[in-house]
PDB file of C-alpha atoms and ligand atoms in Angstrom:
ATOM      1  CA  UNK A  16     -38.211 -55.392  -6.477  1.00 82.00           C
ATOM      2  CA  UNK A  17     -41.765 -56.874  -7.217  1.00 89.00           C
ATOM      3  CA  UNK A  18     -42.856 -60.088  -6.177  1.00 92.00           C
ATOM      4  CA  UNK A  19     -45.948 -61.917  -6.803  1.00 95.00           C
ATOM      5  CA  UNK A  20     -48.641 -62.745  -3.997  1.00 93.00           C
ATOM      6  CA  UNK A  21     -51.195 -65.059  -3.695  1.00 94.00           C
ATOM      7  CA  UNK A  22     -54.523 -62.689  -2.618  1.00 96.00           C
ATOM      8  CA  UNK A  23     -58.240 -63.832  -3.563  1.00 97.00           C
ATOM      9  CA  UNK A  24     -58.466 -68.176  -3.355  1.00 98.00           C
ATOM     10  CA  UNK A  25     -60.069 -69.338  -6.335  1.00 98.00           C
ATOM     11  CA  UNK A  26     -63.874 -69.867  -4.363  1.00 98.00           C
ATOM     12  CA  UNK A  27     -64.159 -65.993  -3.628  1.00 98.00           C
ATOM     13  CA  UNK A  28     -63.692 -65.291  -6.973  1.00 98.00           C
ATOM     14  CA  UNK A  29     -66.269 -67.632  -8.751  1.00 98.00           C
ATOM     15  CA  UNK A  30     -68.559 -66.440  -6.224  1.00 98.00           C
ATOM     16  CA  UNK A  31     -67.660 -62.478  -6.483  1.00 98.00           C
ATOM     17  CA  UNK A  32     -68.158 -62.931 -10.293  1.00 98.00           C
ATOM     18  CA  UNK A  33     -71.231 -65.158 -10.149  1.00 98.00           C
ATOM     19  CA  UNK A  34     -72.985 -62.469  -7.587  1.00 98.00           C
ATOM     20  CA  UNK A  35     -72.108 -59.477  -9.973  1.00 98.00           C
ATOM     21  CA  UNK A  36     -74.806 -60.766 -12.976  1.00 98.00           C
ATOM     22  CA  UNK A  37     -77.125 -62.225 -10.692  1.00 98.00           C
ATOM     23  CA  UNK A  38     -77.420 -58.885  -8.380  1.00 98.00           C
ATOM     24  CA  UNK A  39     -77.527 -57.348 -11.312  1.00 98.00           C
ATOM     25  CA  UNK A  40     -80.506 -59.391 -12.740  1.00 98.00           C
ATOM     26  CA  UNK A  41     -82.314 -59.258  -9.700  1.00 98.00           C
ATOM     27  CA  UNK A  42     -82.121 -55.332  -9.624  1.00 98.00           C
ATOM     28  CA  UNK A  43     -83.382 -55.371 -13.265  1.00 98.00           C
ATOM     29  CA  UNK A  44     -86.147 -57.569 -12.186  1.00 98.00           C
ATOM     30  CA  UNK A  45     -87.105 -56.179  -9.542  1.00 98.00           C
ATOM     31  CA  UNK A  46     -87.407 -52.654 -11.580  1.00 98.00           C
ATOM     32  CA  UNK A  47     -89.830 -54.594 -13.540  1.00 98.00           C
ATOM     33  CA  UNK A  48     -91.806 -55.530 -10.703  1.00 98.00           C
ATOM     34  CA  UNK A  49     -91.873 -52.131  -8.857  1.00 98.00           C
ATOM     35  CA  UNK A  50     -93.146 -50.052 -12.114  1.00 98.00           C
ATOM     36  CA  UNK A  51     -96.486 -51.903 -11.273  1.00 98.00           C
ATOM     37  CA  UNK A  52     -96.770 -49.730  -8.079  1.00 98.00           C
ATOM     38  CA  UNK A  53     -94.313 -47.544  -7.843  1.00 98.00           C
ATOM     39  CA  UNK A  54     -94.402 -45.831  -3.895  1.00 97.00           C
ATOM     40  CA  UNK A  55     -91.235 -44.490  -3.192  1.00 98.00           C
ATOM     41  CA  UNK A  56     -89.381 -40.868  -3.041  1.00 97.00           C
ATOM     42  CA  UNK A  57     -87.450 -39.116  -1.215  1.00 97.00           C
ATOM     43  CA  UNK A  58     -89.044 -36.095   0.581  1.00 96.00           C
ATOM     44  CA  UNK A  59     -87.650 -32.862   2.024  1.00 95.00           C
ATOM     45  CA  UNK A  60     -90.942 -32.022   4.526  1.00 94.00           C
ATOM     46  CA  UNK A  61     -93.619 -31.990   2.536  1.00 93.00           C
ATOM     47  CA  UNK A  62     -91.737 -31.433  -0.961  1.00 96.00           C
ATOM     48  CA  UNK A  63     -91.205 -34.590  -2.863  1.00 96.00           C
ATOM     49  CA  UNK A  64     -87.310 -34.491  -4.498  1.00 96.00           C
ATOM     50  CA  UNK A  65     -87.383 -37.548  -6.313  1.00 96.00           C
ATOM     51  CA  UNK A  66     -89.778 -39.790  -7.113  1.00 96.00           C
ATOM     52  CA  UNK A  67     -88.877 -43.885  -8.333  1.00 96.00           C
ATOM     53  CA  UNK A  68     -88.462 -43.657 -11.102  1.00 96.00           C
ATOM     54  CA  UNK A  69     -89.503 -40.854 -13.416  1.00 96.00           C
ATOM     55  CA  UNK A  70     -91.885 -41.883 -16.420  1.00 97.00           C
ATOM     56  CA  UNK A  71     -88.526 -40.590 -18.677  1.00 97.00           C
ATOM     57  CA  UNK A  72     -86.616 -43.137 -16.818  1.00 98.00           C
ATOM     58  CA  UNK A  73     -89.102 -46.413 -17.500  1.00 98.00           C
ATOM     59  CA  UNK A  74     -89.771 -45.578 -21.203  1.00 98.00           C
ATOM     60  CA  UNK A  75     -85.859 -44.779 -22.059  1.00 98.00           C
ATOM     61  CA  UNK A  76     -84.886 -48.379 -20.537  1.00 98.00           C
ATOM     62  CA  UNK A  77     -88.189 -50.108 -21.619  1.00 98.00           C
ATOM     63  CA  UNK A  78     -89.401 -50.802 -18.498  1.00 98.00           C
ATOM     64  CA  UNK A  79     -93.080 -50.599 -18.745  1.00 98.00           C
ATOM     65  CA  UNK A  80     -96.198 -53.295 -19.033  1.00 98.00           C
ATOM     66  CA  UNK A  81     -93.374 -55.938 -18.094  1.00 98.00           C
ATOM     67  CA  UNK A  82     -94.732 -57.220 -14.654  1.00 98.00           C
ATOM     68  CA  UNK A  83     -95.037 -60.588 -15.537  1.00 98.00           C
ATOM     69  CA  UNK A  84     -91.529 -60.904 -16.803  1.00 98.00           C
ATOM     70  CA  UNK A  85     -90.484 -59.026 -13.944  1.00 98.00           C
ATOM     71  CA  UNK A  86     -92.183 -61.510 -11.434  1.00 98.00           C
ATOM     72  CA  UNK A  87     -90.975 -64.621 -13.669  1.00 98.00           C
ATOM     73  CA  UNK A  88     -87.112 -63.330 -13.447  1.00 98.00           C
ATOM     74  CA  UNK A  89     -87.318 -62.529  -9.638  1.00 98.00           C
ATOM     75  CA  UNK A  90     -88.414 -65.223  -8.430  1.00 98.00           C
ATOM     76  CA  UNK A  91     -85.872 -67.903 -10.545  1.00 98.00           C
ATOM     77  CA  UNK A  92     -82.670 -65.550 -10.087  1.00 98.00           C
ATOM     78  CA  UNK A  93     -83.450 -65.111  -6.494  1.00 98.00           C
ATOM     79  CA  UNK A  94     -82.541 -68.994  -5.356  1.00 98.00           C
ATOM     80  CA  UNK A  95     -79.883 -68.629  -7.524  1.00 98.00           C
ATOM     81  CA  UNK A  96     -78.549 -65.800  -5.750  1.00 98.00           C
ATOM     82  CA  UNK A  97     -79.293 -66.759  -2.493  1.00 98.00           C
ATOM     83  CA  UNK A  98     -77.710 -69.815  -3.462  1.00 98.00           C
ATOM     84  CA  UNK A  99     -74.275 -68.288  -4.476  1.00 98.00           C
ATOM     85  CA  UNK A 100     -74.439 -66.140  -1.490  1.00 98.00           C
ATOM     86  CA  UNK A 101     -75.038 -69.139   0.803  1.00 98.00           C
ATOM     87  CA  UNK A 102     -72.230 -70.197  -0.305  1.00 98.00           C
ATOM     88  CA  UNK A 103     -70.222 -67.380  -0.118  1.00 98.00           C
ATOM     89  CA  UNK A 104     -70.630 -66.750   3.280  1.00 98.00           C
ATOM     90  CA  UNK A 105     -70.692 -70.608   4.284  1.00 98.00           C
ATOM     91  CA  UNK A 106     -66.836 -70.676   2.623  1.00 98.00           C
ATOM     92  CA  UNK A 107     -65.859 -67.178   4.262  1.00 98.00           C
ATOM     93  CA  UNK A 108     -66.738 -69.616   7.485  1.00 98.00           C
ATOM     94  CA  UNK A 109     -64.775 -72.606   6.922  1.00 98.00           C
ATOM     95  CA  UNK A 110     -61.728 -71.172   5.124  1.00 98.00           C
ATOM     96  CA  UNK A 111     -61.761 -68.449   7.951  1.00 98.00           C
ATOM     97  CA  UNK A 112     -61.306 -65.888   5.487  1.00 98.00           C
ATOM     98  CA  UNK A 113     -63.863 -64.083   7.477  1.00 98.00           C
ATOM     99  CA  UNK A 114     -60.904 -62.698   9.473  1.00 97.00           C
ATOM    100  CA  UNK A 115     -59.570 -60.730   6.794  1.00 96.00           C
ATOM    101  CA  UNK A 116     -62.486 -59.430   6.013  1.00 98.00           C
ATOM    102  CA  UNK A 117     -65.304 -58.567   8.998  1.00 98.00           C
ATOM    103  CA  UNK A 118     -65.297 -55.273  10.463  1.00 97.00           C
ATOM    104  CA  UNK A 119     -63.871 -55.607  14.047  1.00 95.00           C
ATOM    105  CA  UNK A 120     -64.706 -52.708  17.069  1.00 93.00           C
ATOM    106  CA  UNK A 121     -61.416 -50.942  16.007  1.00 92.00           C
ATOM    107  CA  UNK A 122     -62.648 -50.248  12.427  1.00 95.00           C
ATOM    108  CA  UNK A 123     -64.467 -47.522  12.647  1.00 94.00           C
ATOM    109  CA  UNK A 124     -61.304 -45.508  14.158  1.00 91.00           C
ATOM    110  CA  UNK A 125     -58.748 -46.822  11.542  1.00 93.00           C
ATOM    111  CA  UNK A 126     -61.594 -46.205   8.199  1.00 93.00           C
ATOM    112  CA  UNK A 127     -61.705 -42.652   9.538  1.00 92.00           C
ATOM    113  CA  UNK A 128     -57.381 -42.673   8.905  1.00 92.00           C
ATOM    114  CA  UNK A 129     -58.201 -44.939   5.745  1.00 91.00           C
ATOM    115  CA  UNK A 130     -60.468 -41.757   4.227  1.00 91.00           C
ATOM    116  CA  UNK A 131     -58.124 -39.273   5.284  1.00 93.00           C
ATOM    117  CA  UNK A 132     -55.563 -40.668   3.685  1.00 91.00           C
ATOM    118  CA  UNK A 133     -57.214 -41.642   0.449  1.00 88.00           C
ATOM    119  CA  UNK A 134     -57.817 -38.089   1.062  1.00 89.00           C
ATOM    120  CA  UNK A 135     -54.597 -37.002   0.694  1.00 91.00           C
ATOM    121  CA  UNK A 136     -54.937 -35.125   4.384  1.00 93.00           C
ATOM    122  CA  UNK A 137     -52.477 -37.536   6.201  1.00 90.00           C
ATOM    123  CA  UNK A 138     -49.952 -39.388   5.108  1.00 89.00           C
ATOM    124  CA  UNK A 139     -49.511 -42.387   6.988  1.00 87.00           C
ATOM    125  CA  UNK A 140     -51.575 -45.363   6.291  1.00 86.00           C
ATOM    126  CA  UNK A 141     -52.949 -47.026   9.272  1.00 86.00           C
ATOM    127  CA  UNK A 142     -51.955 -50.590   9.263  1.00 85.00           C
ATOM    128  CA  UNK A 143     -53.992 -53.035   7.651  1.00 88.00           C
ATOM    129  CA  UNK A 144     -54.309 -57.244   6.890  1.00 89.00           C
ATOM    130  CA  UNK A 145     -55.722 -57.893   3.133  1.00 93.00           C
ATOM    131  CA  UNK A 146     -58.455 -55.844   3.427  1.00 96.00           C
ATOM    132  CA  UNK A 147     -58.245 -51.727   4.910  1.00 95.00           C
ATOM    133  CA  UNK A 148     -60.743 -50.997   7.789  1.00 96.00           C
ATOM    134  CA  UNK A 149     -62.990 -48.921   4.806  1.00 96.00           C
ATOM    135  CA  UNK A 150     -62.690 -52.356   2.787  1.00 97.00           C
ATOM    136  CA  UNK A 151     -63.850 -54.227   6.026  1.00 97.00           C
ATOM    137  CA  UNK A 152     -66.926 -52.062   6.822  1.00 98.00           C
ATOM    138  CA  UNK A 153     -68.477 -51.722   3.204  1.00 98.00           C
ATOM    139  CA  UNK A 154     -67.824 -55.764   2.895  1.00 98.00           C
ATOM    140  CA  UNK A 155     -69.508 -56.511   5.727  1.00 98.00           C
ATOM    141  CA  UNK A 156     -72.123 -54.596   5.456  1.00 98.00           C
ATOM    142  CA  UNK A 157     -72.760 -55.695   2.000  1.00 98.00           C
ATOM    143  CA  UNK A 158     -72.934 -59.371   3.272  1.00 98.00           C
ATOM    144  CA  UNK A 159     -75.524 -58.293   5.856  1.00 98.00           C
ATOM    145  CA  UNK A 160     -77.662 -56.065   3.215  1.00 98.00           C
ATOM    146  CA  UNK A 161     -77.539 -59.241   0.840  1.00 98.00           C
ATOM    147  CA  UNK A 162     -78.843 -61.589   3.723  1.00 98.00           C
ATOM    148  CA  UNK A 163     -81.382 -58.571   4.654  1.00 98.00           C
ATOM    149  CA  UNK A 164     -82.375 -58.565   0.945  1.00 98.00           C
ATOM    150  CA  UNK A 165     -82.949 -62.251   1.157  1.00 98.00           C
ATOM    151  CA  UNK A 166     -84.705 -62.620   4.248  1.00 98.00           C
ATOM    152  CA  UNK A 167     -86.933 -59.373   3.438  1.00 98.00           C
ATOM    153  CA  UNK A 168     -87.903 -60.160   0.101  1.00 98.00           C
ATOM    154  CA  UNK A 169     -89.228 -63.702   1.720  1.00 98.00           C
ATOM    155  CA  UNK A 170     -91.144 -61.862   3.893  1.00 98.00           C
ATOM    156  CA  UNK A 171     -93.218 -60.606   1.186  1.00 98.00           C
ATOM    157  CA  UNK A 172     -92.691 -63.288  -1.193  1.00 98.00           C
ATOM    158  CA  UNK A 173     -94.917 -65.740   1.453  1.00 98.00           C
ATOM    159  CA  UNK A 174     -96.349 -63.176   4.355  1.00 98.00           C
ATOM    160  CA  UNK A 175     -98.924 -65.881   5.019  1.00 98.00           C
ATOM    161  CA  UNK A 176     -96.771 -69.168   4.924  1.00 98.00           C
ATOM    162  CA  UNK A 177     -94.096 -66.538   6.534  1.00 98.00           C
ATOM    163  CA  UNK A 178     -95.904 -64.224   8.818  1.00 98.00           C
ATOM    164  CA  UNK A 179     -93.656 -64.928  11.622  1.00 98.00           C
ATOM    165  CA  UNK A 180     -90.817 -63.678   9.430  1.00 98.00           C
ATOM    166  CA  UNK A 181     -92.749 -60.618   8.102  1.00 98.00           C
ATOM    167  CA  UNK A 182     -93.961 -59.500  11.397  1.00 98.00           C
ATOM    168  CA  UNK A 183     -89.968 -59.576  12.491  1.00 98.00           C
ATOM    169  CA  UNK A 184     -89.950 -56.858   9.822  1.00 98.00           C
ATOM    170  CA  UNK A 185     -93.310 -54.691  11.184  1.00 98.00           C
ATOM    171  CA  UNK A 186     -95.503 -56.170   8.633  1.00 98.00           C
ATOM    172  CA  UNK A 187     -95.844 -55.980   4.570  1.00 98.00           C
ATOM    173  CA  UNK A 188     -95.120 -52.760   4.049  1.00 98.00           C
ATOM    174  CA  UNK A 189     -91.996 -52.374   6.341  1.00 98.00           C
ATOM    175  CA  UNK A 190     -90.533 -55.593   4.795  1.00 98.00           C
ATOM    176  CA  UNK A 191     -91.099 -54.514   1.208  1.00 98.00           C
ATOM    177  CA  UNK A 192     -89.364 -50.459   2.615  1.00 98.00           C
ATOM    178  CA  UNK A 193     -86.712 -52.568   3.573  1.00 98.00           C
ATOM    179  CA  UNK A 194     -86.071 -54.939   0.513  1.00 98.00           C
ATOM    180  CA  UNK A 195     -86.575 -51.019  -1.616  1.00 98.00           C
ATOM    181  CA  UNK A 196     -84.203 -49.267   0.001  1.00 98.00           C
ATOM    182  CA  UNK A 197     -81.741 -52.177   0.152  1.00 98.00           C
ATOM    183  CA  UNK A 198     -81.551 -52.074  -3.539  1.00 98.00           C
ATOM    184  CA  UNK A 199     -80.689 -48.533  -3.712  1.00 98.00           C
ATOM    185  CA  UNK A 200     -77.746 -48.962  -1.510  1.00 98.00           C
ATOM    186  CA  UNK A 201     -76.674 -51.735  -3.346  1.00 98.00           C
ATOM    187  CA  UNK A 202     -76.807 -49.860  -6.676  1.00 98.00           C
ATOM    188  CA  UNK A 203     -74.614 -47.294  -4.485  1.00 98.00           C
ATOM    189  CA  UNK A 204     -72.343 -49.313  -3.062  1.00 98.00           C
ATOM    190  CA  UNK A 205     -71.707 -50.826  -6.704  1.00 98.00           C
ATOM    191  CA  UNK A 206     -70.860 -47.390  -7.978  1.00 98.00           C
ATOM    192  CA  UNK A 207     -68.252 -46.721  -5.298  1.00 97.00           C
ATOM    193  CA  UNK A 208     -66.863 -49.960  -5.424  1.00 98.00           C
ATOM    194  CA  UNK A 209     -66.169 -49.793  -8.719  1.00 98.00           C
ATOM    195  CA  UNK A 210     -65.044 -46.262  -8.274  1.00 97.00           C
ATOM    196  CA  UNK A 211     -62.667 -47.748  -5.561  1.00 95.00           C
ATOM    197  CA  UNK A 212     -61.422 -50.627  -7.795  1.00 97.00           C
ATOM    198  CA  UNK A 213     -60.865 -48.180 -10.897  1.00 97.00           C
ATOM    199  CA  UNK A 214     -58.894 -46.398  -8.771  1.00 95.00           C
ATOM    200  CA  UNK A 215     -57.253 -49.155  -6.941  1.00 94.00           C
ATOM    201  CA  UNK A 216     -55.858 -49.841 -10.313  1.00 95.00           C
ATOM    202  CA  UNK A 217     -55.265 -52.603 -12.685  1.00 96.00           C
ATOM    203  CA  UNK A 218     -53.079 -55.082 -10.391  1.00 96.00           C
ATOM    204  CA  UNK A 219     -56.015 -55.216  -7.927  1.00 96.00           C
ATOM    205  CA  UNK A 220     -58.533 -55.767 -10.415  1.00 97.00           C
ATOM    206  CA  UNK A 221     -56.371 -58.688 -11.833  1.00 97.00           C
ATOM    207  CA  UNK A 222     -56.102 -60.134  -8.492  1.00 97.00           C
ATOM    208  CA  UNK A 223     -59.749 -61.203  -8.532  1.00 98.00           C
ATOM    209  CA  UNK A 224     -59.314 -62.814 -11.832  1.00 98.00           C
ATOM    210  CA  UNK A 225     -55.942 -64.593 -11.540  1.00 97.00           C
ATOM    211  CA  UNK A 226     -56.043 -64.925  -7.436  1.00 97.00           C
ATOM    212  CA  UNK A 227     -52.356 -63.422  -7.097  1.00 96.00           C
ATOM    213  CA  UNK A 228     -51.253 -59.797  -6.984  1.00 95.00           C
ATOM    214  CA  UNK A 229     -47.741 -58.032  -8.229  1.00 92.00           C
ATOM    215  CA  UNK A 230     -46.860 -56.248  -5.289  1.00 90.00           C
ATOM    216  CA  UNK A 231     -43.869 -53.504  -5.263  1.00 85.00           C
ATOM    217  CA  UNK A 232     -41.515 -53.822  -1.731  1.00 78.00           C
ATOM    218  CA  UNK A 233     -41.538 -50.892   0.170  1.00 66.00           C
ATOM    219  CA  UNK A 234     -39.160 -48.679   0.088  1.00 56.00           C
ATOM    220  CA  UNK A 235     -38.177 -46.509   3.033  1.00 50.00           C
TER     221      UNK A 235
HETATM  222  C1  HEM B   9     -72.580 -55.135  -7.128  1.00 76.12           C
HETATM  223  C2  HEM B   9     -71.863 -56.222  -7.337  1.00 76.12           C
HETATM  224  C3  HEM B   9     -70.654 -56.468  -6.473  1.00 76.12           C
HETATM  225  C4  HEM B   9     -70.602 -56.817  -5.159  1.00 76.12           C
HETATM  226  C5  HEM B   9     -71.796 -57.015  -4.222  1.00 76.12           C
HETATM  227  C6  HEM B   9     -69.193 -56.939  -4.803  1.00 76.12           C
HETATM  228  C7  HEM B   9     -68.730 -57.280  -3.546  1.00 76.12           C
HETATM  229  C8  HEM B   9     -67.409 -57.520  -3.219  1.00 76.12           C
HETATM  230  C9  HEM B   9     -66.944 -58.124  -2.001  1.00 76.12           C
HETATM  231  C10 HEM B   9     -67.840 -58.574  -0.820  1.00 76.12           C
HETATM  232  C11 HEM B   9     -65.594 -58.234  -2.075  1.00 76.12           C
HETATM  233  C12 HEM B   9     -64.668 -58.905  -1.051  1.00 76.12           C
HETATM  234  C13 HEM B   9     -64.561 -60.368  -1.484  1.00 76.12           C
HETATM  235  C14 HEM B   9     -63.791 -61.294  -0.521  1.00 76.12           C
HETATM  236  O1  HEM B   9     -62.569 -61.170  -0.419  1.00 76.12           O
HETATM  237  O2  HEM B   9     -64.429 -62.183   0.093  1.00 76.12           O
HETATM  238  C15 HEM B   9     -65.170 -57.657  -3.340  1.00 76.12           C
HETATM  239  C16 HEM B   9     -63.869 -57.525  -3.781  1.00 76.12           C
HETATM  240  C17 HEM B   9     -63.504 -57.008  -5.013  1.00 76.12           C
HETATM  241  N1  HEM B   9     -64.356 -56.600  -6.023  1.00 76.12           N
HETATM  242 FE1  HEM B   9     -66.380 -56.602  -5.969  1.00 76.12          FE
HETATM  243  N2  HEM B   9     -68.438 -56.651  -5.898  1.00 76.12           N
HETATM  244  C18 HEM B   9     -69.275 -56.348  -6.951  1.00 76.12           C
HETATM  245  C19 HEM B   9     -68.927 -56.004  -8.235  1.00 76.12           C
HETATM  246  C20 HEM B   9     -67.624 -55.759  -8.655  1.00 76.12           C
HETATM  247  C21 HEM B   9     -67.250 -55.238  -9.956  1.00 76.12           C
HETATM  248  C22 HEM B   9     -68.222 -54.872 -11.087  1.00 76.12           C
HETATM  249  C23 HEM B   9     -65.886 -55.143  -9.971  1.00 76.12           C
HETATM  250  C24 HEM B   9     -64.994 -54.666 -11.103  1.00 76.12           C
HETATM  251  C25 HEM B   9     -64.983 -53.427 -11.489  1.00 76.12           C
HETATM  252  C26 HEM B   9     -65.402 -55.618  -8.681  1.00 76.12           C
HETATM  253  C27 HEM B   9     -64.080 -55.737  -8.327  1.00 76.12           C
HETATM  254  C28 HEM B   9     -63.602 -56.198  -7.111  1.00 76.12           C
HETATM  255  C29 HEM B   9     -62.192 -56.324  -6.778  1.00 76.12           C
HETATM  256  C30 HEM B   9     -60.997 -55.996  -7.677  1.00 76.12           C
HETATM  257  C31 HEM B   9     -62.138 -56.813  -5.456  1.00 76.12           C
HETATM  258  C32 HEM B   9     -60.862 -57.064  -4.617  1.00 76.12           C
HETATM  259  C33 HEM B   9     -60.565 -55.785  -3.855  1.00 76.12           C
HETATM  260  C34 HEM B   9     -59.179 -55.833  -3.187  1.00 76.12           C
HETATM  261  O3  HEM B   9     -58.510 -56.857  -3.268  1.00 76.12           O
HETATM  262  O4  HEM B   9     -58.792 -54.805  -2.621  1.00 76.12           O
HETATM  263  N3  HEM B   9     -66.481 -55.967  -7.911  1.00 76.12           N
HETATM  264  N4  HEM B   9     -66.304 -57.245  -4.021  1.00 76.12           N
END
């Protein structure tokens, strides 16, 4: 028999939504901004792999000659999303929903059961609350890479009215490494958390729209 629970209260969801175009924007933007000097690759020694972003890459999505946009679009988005995310974590406080989802010490033993079993290498699935202990990690350390984000595109935003806060990061160029990379693990987390959702399946996905899930009763 399935019965319905109640998952996802209605604040997480306005503010999982609301984050989901405005990271998105802010990625965009920020694309915009970093085609004006564009730094980073990935090395092997001395043999570059990859360079951000190949000249292909700009013209097909019409990136170039758009710094001023980019700069414009940055820097409005970015109190909006540091505004939802605020929020977000400010409610995770006070509804203490923060249990259910913060990594705890025992975590890291149970996600290593979690990905065997997604696997399909062992069968038992270790016990879990609303989130699993691969849910709890990624989560959490998506909160602290958004805050990171924040605090590290601040740094160069002001690093005179801020120095204090870009020195915490080593300086200008260690705080604007940081605020780079952070946006390429945020691009990756999005693509295995949808990945994850997509195969989750459709009753999880509705359960951040409508708040309750359809849950079958296990059978023995
Ligand atoms: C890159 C943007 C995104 C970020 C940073 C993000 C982050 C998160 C976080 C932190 C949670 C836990 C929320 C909580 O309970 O407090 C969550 C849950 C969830 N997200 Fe996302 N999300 C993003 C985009 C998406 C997209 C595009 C989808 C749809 C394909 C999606 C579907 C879901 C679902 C269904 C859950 C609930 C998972 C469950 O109940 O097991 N998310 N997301």
């Amino acid at each position: 028999m399935a019965r319905i629970e109640t998952k996802h209260p209605l604040a997480i969801r306005w503010m999982h939504w609301i984050n989901f175009p405005l990271l998105a924007m802010m990625i965009w933007s920020g694309m915009l901004v970093y085609w004006a000097n564009p730094v980073y690759s990935v090395w092997i020694g001395s043999c570059e792999l990859f360079h951000f972003f190949p000249v292909w890459f700009n013209d097909a999505l019409g990136i170039p000659y758009r710094l001023a946009e980019g700069l414009q679009l940055h820097f409005f988005f970015m109190w909006l999303f540091a505004a939802n995310g605020l929020a977000y974590v400010i409610y995770l406080i006070v509804s203490g929903e923060w249990r259910a989802l913060l990594l705890i010490p025992s975590s890291f033993k149970r996600a290593a059961r979690v990905a065997l079993h997604d696997a399909h290498i062992v069968k038992d699935k270790p016990p879990q609350g609303k989130y699993n202990d691969a849910q709890r990690i990624a989560y959490s350390s998506v909160i602290a890479m958004g805050m990171l984000s924040i605090l590290s595109g601040l740094a160069i935003y002001k690093p005179t009215q801020l120095a204090w806060l870009t020195a915490v990061f080593g300086g200008y160029e260690w705080a604007r490494w940081v605020h780079f990379w952070l946006t390429i693990l945020f691009v990756l987390f999005f693509v295995v958390h949808v990945i994850q959702v997509a195969i989750a399946g459709w009753r999880n996905f509705r359960s951040m729209i409508m708040g309750r899930e359809i849950v079958e009763a296990e059978t023995e």
